[in-house]
Coordinates of C-alpha atoms in Angstrom, one line a residue:
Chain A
X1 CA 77.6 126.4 -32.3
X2 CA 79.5 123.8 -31.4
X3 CA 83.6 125.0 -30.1
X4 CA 86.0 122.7 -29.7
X5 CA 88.3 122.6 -26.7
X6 CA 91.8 122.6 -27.7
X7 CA 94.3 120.6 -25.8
X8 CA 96.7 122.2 -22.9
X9 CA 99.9 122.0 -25.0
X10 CA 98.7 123.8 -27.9
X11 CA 100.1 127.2 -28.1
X12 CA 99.0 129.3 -31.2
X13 CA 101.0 126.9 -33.9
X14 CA 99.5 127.3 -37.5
X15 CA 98.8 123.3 -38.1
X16 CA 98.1 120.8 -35.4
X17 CA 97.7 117.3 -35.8
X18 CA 95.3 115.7 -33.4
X19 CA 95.5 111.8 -32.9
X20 CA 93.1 109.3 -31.4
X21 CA 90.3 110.4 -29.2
X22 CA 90.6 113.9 -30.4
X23 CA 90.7 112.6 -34.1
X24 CA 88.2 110.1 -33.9
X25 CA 86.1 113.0 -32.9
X26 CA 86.7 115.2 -35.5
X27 CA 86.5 112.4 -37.7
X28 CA 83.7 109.8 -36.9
X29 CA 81.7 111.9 -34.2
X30 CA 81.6 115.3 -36.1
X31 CA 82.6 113.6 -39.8
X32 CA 84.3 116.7 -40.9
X33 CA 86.1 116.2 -44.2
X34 CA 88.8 118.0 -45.7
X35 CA 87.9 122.0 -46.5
X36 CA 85.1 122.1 -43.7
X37 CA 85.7 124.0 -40.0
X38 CA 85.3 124.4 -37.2
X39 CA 85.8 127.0 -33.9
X40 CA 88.0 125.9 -31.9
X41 CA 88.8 127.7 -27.8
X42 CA 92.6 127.0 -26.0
X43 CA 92.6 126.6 -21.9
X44 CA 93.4 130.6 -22.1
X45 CA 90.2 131.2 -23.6
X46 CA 91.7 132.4 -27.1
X47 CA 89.6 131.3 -30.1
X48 CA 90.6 129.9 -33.4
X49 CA 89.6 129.0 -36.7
X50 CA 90.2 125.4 -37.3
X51 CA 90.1 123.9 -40.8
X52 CA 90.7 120.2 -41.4
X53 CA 93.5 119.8 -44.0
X54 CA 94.4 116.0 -44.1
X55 CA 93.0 113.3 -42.6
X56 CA 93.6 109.3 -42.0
X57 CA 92.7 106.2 -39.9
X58 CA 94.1 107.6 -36.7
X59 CA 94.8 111.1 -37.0
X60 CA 93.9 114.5 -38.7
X61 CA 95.4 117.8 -39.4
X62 CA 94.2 120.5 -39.1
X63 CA 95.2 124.7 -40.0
X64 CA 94.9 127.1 -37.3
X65 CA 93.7 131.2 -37.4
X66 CA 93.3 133.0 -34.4
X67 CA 90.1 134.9 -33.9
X68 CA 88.7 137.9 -32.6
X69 CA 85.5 136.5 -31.3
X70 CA 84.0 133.3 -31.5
X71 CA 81.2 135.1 -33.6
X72 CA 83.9 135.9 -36.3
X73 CA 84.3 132.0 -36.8
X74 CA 82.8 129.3 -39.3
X75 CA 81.7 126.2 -38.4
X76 CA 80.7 123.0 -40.4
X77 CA 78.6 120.9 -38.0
X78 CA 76.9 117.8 -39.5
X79 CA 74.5 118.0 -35.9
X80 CA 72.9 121.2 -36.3
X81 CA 71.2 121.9 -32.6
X82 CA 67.1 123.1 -31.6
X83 CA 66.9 126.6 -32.7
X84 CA 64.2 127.8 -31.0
X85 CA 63.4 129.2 -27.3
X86 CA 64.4 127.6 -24.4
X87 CA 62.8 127.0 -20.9
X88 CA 64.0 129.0 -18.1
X89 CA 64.9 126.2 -15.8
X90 CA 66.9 126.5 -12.6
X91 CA 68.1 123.6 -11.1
X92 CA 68.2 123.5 -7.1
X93 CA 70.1 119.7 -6.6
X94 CA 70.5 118.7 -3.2
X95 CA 74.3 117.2 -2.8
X96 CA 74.8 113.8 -3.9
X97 CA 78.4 112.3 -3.8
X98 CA 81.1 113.5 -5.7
X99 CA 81.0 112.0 -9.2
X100 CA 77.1 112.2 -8.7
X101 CA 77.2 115.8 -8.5
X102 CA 79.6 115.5 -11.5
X103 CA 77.3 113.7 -13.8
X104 CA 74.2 116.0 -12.7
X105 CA 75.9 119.2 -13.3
X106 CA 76.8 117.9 -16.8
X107 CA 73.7 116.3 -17.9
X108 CA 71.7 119.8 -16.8
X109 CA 74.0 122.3 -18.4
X110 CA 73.2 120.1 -22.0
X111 CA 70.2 120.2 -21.1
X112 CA 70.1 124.2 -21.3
X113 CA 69.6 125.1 -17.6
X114 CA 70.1 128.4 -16.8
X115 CA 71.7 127.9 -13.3
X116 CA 72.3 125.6 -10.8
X117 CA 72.5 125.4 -7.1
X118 CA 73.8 122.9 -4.8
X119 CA 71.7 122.7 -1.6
X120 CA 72.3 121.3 1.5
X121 CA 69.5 119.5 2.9
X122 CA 69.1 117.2 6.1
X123 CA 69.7 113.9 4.3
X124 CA 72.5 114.9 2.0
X125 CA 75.1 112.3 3.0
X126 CA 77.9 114.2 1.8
X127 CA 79.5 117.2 2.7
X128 CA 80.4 119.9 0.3
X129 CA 84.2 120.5 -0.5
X130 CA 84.9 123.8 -1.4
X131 CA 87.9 122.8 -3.8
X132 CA 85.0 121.2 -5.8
X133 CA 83.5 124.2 -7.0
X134 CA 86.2 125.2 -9.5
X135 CA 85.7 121.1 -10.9
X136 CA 81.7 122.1 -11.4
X137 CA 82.9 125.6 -13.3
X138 CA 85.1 123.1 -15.5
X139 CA 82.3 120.3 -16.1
X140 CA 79.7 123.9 -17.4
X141 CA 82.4 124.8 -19.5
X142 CA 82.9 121.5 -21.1
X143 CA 79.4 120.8 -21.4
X144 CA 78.4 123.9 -23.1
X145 CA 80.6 123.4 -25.6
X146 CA 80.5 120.5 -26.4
X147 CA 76.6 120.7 -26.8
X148 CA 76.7 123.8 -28.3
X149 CA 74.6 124.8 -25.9
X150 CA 73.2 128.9 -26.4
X151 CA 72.6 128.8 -22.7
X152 CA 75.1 130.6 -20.5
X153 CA 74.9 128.0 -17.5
X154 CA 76.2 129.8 -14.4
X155 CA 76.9 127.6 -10.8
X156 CA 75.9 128.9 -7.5
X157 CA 77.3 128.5 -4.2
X158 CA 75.9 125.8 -2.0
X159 CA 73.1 126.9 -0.4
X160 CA 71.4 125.6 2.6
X161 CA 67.6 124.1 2.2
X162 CA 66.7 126.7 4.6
X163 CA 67.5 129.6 2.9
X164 CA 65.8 129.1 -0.4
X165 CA 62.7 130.5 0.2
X166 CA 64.7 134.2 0.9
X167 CA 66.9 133.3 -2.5
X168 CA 64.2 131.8 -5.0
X169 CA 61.3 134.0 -5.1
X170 CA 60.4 132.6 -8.2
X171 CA 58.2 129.5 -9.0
X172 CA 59.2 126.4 -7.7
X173 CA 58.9 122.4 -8.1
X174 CA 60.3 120.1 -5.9
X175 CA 60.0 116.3 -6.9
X176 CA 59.2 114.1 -4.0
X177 CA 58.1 110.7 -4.2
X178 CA 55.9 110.8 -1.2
X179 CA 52.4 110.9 -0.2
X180 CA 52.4 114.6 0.3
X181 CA 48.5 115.8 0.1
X182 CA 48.0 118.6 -2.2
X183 CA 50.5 117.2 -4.6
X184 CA 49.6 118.9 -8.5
X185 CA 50.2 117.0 -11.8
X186 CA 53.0 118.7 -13.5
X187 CA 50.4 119.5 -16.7
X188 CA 48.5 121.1 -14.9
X189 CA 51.1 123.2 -12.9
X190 CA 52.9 123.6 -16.2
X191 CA 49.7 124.5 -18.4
X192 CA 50.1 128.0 -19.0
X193 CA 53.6 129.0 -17.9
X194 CA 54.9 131.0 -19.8
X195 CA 57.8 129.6 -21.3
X196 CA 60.3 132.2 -20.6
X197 CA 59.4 132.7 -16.8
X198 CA 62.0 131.3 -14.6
X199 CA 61.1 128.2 -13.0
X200 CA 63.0 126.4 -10.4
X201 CA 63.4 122.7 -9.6
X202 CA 64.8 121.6 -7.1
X203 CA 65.4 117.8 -6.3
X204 CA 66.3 116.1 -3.2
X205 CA 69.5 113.7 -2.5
X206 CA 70.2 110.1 -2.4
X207 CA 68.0 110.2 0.7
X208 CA 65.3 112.6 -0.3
X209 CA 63.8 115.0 1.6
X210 CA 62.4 115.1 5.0
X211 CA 59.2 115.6 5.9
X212 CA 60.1 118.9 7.9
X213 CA 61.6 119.8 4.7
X214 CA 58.7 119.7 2.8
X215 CA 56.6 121.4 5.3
X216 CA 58.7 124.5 4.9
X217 CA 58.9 124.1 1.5
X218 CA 55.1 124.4 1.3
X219 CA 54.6 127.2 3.4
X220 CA 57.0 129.2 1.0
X221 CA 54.4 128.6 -1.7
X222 CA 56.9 126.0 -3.5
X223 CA 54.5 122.8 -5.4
X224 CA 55.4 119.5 -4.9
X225 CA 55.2 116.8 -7.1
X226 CA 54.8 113.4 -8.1
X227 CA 57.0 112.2 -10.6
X228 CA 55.2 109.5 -12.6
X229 CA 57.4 106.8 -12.2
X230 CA 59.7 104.4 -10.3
X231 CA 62.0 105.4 -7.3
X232 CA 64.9 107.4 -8.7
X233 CA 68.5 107.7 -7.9
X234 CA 69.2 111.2 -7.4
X235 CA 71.1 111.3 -10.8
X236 CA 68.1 109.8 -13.0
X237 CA 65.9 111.4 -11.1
X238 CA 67.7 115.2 -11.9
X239 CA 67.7 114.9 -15.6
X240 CA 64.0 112.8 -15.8
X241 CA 62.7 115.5 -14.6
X242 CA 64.3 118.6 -16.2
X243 CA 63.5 116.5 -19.4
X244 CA 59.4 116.2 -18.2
X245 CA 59.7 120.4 -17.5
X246 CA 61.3 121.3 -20.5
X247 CA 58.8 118.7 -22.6
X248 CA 56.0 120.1 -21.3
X249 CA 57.1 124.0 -22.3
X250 CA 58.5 123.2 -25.3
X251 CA 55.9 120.5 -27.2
X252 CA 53.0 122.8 -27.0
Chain B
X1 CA 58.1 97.4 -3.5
X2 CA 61.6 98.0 -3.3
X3 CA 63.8 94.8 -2.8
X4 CA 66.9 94.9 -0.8
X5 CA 70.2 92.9 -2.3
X6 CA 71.4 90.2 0.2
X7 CA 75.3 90.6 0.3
X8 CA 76.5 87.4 -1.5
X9 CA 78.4 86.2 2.5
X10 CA 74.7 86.0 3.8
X11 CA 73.3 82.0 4.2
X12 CA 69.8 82.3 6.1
X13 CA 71.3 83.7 9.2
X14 CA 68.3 84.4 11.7
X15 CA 69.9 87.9 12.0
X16 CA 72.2 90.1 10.4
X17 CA 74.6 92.9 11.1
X18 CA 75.4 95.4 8.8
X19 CA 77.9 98.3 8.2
X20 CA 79.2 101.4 6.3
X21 CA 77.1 101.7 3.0
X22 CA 74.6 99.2 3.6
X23 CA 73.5 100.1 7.2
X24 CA 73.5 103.8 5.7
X25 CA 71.3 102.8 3.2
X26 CA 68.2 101.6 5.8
X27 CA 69.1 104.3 7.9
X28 CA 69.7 107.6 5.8
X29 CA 68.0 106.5 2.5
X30 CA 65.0 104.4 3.5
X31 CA 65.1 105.5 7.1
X32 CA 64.1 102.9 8.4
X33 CA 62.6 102.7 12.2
X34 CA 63.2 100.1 15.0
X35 CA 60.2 97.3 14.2
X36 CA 59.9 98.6 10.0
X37 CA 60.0 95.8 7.6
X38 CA 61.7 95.3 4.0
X39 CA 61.7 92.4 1.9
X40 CA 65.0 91.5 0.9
X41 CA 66.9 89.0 -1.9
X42 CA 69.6 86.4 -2.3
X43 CA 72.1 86.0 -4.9
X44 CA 70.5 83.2 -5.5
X45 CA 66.5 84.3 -5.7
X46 CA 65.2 83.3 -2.2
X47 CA 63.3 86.0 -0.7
X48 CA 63.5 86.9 3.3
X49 CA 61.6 89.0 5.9
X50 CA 63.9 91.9 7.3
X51 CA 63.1 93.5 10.4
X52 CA 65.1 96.1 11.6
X53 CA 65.9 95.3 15.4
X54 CA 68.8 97.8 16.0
X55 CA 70.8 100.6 14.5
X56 CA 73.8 103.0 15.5
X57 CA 75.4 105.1 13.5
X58 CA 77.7 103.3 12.0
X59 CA 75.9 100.1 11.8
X60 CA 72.2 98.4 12.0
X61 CA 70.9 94.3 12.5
X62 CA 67.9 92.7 10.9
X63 CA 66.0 89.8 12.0
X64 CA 65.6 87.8 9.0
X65 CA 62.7 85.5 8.3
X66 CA 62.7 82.8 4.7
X67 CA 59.8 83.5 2.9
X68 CA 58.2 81.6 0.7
X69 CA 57.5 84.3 -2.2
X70 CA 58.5 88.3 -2.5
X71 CA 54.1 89.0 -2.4
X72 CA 54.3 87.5 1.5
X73 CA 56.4 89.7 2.3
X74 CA 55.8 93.5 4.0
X75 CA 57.5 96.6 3.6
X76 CA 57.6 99.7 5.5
X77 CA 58.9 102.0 2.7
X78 CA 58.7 105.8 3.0
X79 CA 59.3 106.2 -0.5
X80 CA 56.4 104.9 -2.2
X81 CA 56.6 105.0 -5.8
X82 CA 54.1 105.9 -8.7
X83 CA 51.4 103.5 -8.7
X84 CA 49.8 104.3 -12.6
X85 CA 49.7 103.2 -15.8
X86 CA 53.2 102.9 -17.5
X87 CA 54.0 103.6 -21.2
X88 CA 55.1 100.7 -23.0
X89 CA 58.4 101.7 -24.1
X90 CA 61.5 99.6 -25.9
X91 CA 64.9 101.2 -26.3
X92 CA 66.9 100.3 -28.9
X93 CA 70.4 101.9 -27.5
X94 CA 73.3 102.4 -30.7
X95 CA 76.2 100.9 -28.1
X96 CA 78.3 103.6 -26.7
X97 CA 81.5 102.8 -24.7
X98 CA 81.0 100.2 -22.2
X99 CA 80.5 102.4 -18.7
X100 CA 78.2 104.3 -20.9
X101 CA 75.8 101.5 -22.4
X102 CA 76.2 100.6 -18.0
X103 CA 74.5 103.9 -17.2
X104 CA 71.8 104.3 -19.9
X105 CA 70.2 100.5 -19.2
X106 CA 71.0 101.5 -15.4
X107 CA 68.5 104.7 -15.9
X108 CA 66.4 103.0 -18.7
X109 CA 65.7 100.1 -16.2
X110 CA 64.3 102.8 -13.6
X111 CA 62.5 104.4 -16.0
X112 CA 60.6 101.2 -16.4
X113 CA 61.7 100.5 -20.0
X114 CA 60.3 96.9 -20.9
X115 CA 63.1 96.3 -23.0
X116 CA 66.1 97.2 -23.9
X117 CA 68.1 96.0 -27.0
X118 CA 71.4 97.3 -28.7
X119 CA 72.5 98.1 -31.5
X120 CA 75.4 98.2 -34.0
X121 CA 75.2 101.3 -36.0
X122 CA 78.1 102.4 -38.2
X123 CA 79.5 105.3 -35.9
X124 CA 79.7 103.0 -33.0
X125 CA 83.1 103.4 -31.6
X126 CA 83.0 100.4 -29.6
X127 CA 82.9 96.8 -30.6
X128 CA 80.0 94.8 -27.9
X129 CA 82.2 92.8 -26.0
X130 CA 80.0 89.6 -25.3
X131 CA 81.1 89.0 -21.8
X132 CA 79.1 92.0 -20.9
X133 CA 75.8 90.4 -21.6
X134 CA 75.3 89.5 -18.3
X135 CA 76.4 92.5 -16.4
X136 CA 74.2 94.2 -18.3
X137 CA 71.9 91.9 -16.8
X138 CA 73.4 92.1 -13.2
X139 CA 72.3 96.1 -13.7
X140 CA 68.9 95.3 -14.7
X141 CA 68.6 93.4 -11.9
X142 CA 69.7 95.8 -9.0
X143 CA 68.0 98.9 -10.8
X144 CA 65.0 96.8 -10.8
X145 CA 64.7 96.1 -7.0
X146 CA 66.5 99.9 -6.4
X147 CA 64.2 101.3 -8.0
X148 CA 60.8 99.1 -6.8
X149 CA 60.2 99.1 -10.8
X150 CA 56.9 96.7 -11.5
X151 CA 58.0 96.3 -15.1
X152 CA 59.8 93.6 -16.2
X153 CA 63.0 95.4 -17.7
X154 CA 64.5 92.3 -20.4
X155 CA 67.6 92.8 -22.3
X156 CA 68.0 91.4 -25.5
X157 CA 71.3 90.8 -27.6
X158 CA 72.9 92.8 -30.1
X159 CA 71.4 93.2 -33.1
X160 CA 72.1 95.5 -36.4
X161 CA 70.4 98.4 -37.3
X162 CA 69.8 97.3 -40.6
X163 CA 67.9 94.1 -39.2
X164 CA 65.7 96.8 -37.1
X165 CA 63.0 96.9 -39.2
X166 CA 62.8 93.2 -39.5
X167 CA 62.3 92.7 -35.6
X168 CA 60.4 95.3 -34.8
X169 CA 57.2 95.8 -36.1
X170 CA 55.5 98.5 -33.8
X171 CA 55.8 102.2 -33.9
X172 CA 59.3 103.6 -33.8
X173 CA 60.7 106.9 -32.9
X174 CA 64.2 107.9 -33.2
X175 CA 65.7 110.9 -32.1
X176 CA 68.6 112.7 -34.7
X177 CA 69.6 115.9 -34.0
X178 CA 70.0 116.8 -38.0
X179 CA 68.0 118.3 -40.7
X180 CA 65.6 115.6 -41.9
X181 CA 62.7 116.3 -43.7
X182 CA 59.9 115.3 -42.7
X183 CA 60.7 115.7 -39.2
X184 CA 57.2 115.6 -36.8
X185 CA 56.8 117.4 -33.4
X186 CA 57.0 114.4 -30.3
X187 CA 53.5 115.9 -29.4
X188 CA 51.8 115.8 -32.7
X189 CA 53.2 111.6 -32.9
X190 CA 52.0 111.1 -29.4
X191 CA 48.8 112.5 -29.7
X192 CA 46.2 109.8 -29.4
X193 CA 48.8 107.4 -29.0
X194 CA 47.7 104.6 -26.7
X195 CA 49.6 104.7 -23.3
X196 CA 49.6 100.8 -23.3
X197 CA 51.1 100.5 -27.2
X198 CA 54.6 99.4 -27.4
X199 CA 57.0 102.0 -28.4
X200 CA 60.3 102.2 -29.7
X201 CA 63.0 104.9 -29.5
X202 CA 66.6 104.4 -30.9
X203 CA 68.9 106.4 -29.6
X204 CA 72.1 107.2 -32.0
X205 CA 75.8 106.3 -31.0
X206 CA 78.1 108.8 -29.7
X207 CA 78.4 109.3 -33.6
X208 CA 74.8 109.3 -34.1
X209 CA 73.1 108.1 -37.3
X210 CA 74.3 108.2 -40.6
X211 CA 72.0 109.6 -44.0
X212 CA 71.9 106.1 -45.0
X213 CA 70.9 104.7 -41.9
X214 CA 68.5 107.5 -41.1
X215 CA 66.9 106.9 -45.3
X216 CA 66.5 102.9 -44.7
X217 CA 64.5 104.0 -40.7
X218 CA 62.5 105.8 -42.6
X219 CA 61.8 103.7 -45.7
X220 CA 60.7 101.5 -42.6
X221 CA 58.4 104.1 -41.9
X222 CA 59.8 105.0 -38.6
X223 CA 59.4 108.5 -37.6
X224 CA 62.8 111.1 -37.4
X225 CA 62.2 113.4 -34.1
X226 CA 64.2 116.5 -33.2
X227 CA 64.9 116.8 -29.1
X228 CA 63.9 120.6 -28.8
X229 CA 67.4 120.9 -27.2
X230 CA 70.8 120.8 -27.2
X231 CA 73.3 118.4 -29.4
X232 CA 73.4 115.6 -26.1
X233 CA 75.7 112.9 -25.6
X234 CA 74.2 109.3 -26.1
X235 CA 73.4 108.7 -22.6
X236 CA 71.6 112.2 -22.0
X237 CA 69.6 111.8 -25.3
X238 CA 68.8 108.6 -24.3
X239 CA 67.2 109.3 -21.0
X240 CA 65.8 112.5 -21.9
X241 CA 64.1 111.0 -25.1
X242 CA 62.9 108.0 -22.7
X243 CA 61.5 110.6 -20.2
X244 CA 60.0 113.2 -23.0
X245 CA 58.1 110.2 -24.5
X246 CA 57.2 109.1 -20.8
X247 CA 56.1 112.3 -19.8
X248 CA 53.8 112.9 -22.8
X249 CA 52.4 109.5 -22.5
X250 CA 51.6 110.3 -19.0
X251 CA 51.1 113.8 -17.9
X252 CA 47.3 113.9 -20.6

């Protein structure tokens, strides 16, 4: 179900009015009319009931209950979401830059990954600021509400490329568009996985991975492959192929 | 093969030096070696023979060669990319907000789209600006020769939904996240479809469709899919639609 995030200076009132951006949501991106609701969560984490009273070209009004629980709420959403089971993907993303990393985290947590690691590997151009972690936490939270996503996304600590054979002892994928022998087709890899079995994916940076990297990565059992396509950036490449893992376990 | 961008102050220089982001790029991303090789482009189409003859770490010089045509030329590329059959797909994009519409034909174009077109819709937020025509075009261009795409990514002008089934006469899929009848599974529609067969797939607005719009698509006989997912924002729909259909098309 799909919460709304209220803004920072709302503080419990019984009516708030809500103007551009915010409105225009309500309005045109949700098309809520008057009488329908919706849950809304403040910074704190309190819940409310929302429930649009008035509305016009550039703003809307709306009344405000608190909540107990989110479950206690109603919500009228014209864009009812998938219903059925999801993959169990984990997402191992070597560290692009900043905003990269941004983009990535977002677009998987829609997506319905359950976790996500950043990894450190030998061509990662960046280096990992710790301050950025609490920015990742931010961009899950946003994300899964605003795709009303039943996936509680969690974020790792950065790993290094190293260690992920002692951390992941789990399937794993790792994209690489190289000519590394013994490369599967993802059908085939993906043809009777169950689709509740935790699979991890791990993708390199903006300069790939080297071929050390993929040596060890074989010898820990991990299978790499080809992704049928172009060279991607690190961001397209991230959310192509979560997209081609989750296709392939859900259209069955 | 991947094309490298001349920077606009290079005139047919014998050699050049360069620094920071560019000299990272051969270094870290393509990792390039003393005596490798990498066709490169001018601003203005001519096409040159690069040959790396030095690097440090902060910098790197190419010989540089005219050539007559890009097919003269060699690369040494350590990321060779898929060499297969690509779907024949044509994205018709509901405009989002201009640095949004920049990142879907950005990823659509590496994807190796053959076209992409947008769309007015009635829950687009934004108005198409005209003087982004050709930076949508610059994109298309640079994501081309990033990305080493063989398909010939064109962009078309705006058009109106309603006008949809008018100009396009193929199959069509579009992708709304609501309760429409009649709704088919992505597999079932893909079956036996032909990989070489142009396809469409609209991808809504931030809004995304409206009843009417989605009655008159399928009056037009266009088939409604659900994403077996989350409620995404345009630009992850629109990728993840783009890779499903490429995946399916591909991974047989």
């Amino acid at each position: 179900m799909r919460q709304y995030v209220l803004p920072s200076s709302y503080d419990g009132e019984s009516t708030l009015t809500l103007e551009k951006k915010d409105s225009q949501y309500f309005i045109k991106v949700l098309r809520l009319k008057v009488g329908d609701k919706i849950v809304a969560i403040s910074n704190e984490g309190k819940t409310y009931q929302l429930t649009l009273i008035d509305f016009d070209r550039s703003s809307c009004t709306l009344s405000s209950i608190p909540l107990k629980s989110t479950e206690e709420g109603e919500s009228t959403d014209s864009l009812p979401s998938f219903s059925g089971q999801y993959p169990n993907i984990h997402l191992f993303q070597c560290t692009c830059k900043g905003k990269k990393n941004d983009g990535i985290i977002r677009m998987a947590t829609e997506m319905g990954v359950r976790s996500i690691t950043l990894v450190q590997s030998k061509y990662c151009i960046s280096k990992k600021d710790k301050k950025d972690n609490s920015r990742y936490e931010t961009i899950i939270k946003e994300a899964k509400q605003q795709s009303g996503s039943p996936i509680p996304t969690t974020f790792n600590e950065v790993i290094k490329i190293e260690d992920l054979p002692k951390i992941w002892k789990e399937s794993l994928i790792f994209f690489h568009q190289s000519k590394v022998e013994s490369q599967k087709d993802l059908k085939t890899l993906l043809k009777d996985f169950p689709i509740d079995k935790p699979i991890g994916i791990l993708i390199g940076s903006e300069g790939g991975l080297s071929d050390a990297e993929c040596d060890m990565l074989m010898r820990a059992d991990f299978n790499p492959v080809l992704l049928k396509t172009n060279i991607l950036r690190a961001e397209t490449a991230s959310i192509c192929a979560i997209s081609a893992v989750h296709t392939l376990l859900t259209e069955r």
